CSV table of C-alpha atoms in Angstrom, one decimal:
chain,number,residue,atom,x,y,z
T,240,UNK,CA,0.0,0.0,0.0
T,241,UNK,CA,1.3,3.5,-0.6
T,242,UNK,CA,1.2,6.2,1.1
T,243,UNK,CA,0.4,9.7,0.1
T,244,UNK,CA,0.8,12.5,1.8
T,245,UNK,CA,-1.7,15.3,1.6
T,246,UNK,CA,-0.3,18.7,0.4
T,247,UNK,CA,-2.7,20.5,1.8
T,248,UNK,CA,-1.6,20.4,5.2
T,249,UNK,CA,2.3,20.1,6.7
T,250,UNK,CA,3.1,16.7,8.1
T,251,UNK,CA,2.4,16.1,12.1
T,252,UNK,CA,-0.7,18.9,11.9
T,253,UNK,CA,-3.9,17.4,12.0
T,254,UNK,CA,-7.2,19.4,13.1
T,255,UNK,CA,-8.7,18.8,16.3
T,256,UNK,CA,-10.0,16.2,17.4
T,257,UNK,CA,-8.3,14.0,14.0
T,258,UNK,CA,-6.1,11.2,15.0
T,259,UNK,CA,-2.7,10.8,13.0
T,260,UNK,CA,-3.7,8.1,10.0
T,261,UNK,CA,-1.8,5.4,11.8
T,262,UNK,CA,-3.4,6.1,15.1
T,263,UNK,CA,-1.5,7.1,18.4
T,264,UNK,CA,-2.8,3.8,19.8
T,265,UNK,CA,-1.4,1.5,17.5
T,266,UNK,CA,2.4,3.4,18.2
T,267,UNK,CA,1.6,3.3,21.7
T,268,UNK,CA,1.0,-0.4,21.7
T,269,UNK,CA,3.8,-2.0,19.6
T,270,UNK,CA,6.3,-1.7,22.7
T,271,UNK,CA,3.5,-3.5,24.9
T,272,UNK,CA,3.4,-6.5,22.0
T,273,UNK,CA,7.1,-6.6,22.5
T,274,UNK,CA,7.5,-6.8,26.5
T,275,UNK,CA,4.6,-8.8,27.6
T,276,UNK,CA,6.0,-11.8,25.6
T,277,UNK,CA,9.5,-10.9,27.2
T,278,UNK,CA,8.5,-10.1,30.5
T,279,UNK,CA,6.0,-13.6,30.3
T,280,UNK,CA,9.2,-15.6,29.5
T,281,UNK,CA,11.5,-14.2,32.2
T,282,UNK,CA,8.7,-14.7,34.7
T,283,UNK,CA,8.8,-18.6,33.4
T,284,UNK,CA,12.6,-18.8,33.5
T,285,UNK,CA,12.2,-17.4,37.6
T,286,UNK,CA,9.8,-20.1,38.2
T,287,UNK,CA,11.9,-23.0,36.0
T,288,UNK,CA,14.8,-22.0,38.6
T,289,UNK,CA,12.8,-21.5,41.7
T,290,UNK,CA,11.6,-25.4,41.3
T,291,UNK,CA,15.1,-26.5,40.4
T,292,UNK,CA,15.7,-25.0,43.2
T,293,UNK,CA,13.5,-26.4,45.7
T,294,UNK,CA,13.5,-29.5,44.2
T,295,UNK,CA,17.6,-30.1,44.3
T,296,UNK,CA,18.1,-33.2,46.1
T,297,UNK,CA,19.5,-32.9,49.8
T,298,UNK,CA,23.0,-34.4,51.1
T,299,UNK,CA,22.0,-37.2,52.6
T,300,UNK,CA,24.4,-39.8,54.4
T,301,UNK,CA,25.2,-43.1,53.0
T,302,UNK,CA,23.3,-45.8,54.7
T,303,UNK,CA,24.2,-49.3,54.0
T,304,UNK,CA,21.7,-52.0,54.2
T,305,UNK,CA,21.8,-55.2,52.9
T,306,UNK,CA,18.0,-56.4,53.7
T,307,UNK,CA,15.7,-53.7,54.5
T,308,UNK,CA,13.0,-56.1,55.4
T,309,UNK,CA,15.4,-57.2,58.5
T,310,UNK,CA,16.3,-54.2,59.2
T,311,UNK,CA,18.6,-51.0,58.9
T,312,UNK,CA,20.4,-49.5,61.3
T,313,UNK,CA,22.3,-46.4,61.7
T,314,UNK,CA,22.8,-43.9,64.6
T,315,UNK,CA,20.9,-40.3,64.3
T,316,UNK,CA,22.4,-37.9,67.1
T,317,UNK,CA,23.5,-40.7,69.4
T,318,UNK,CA,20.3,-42.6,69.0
T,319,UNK,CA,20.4,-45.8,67.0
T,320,UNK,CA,17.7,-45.6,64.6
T,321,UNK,CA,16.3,-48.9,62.7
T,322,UNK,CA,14.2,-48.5,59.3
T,323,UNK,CA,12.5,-51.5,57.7
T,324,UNK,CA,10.5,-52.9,55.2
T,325,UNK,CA,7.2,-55.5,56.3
T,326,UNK,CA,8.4,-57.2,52.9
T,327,UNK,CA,10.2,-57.2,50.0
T,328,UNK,CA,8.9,-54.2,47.9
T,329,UNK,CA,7.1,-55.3,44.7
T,330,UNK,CA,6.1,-52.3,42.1
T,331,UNK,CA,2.5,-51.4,42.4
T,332,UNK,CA,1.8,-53.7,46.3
T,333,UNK,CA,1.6,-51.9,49.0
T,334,UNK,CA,4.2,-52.5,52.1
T,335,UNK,CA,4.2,-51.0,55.3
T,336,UNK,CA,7.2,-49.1,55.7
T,337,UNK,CA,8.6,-48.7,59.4
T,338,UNK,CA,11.1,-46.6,61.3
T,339,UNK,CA,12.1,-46.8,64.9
T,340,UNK,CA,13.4,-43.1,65.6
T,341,UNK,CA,13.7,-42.9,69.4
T,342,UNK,CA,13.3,-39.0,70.2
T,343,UNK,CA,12.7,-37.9,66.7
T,344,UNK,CA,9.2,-35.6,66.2
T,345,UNK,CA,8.8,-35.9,62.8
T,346,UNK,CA,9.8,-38.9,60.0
T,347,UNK,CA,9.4,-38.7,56.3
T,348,UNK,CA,9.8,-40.9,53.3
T,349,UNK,CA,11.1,-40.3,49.4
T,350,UNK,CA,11.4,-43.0,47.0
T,351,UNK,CA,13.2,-42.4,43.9
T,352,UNK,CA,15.4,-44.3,41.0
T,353,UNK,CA,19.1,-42.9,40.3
T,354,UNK,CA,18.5,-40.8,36.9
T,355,UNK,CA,15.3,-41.7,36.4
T,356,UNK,CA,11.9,-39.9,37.1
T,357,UNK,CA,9.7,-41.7,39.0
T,358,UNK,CA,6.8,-38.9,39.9
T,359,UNK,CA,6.2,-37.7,43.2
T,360,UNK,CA,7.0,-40.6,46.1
T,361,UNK,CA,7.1,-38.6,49.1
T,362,UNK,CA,5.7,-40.0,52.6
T,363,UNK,CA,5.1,-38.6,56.0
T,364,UNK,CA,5.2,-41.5,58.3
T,365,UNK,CA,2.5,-41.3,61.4
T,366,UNK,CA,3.8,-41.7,65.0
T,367,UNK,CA,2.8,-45.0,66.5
T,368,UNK,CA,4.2,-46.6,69.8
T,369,UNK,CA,7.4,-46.3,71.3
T,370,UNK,CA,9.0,-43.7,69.0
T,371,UNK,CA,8.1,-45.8,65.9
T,372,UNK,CA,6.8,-44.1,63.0
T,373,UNK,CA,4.9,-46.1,59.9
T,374,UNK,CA,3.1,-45.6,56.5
T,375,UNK,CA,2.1,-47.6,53.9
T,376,UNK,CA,4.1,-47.4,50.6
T,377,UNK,CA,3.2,-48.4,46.8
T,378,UNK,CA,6.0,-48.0,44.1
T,379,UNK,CA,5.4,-47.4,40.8
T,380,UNK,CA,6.1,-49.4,38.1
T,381,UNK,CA,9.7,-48.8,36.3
T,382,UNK,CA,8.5,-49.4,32.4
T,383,UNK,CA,12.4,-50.0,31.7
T,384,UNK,CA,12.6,-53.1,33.7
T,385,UNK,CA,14.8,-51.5,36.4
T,386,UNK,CA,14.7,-52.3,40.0
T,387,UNK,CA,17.1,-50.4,41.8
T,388,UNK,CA,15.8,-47.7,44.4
T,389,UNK,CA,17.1,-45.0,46.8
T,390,UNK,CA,15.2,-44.7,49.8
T,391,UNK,CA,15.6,-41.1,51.2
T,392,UNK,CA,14.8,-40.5,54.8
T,393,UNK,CA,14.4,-37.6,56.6
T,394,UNK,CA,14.4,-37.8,60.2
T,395,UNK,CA,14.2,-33.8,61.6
T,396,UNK,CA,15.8,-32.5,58.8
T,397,UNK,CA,18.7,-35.0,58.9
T,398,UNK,CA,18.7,-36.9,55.5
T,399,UNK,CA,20.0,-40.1,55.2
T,400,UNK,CA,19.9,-42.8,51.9
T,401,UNK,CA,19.4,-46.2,51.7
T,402,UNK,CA,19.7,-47.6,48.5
T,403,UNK,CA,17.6,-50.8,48.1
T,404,UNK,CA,16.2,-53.1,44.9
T,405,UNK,CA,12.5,-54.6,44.2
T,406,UNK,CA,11.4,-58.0,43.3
């Protein structure tokens, strides 16, 4: 389209109440086209690094345990704690997971695969007698075939992991 430019009148002067021919409005909203879209992805990238952030995994000590359904033991602040399983852990059956914590006020639970997303496993395990806490616990299915598991426990902020395998 081409413009033309009236000779009639000097460019910029326009009678009142006229708007310029390509409107005030439209100038005024070209930089608003232009830093919504920026400003929306910055606001992503803050939230894509907030959850990374929150989500990094914790340092957790090195627990070594050889049958969880017998038992595992480890000392937390002087205490000797004992976590175990009521069976072997099979994808998709529920076991009751149990943890004797003398003097700990609150226990909690993550299962996850080494370098593999497995969804959200978390557990808060309920007081029961005798500084015992317990839940129940259903793993997910590993499509891949693999069985090998990192059990994350959290006993009063205190992280420990306990790497274990399913049947």
């Amino acid at each position: 389209m081409k413009r033309v430019l009236r000779q009639d009148r000097p460019q910029g002067e326009y009678p009142e109440g006229h708007k310029h021919p390509e409107g005030h409005e439209r100038l005024a909203a070209y930089p608003m086209r232009v830093l919504v879209p920026l400003l929306l992805i910055v606001v992503l990238a803050a939230i894509a690094v907030a959850g990374y952030w929150l989500n990094r995994p914790a340092k957790a000590q090195a627990v070594a345990c050889a049958d969880p359904v017998a038992g595992c033991r480890f000392s937390h602040h002087g205490a000797t704690v004992t976590a175990y399983f009521s069976a072997h852990p099979k994808p998709l059956e529920a076991f009751r997971f149990s943890v004797n914590a003398p003097g700990a006020s609150r226990v909690s639970a993550e299962f996850q695969m080494n370098g593999m997303e497995m969804g959200f496993n978390r557990y808060d395990l309920h007081p029961s007698d005798n500084g015992t806490f317990v839940s129940s616990v259903t793993l997910p299915v590993c499509v891949s075939g693999r069985r090998d598991w990192t059990l994350t426990l959290e006993i009063d902020g205190v992280h420990y992991a306990l790497p274990f395998s399913t049947r």
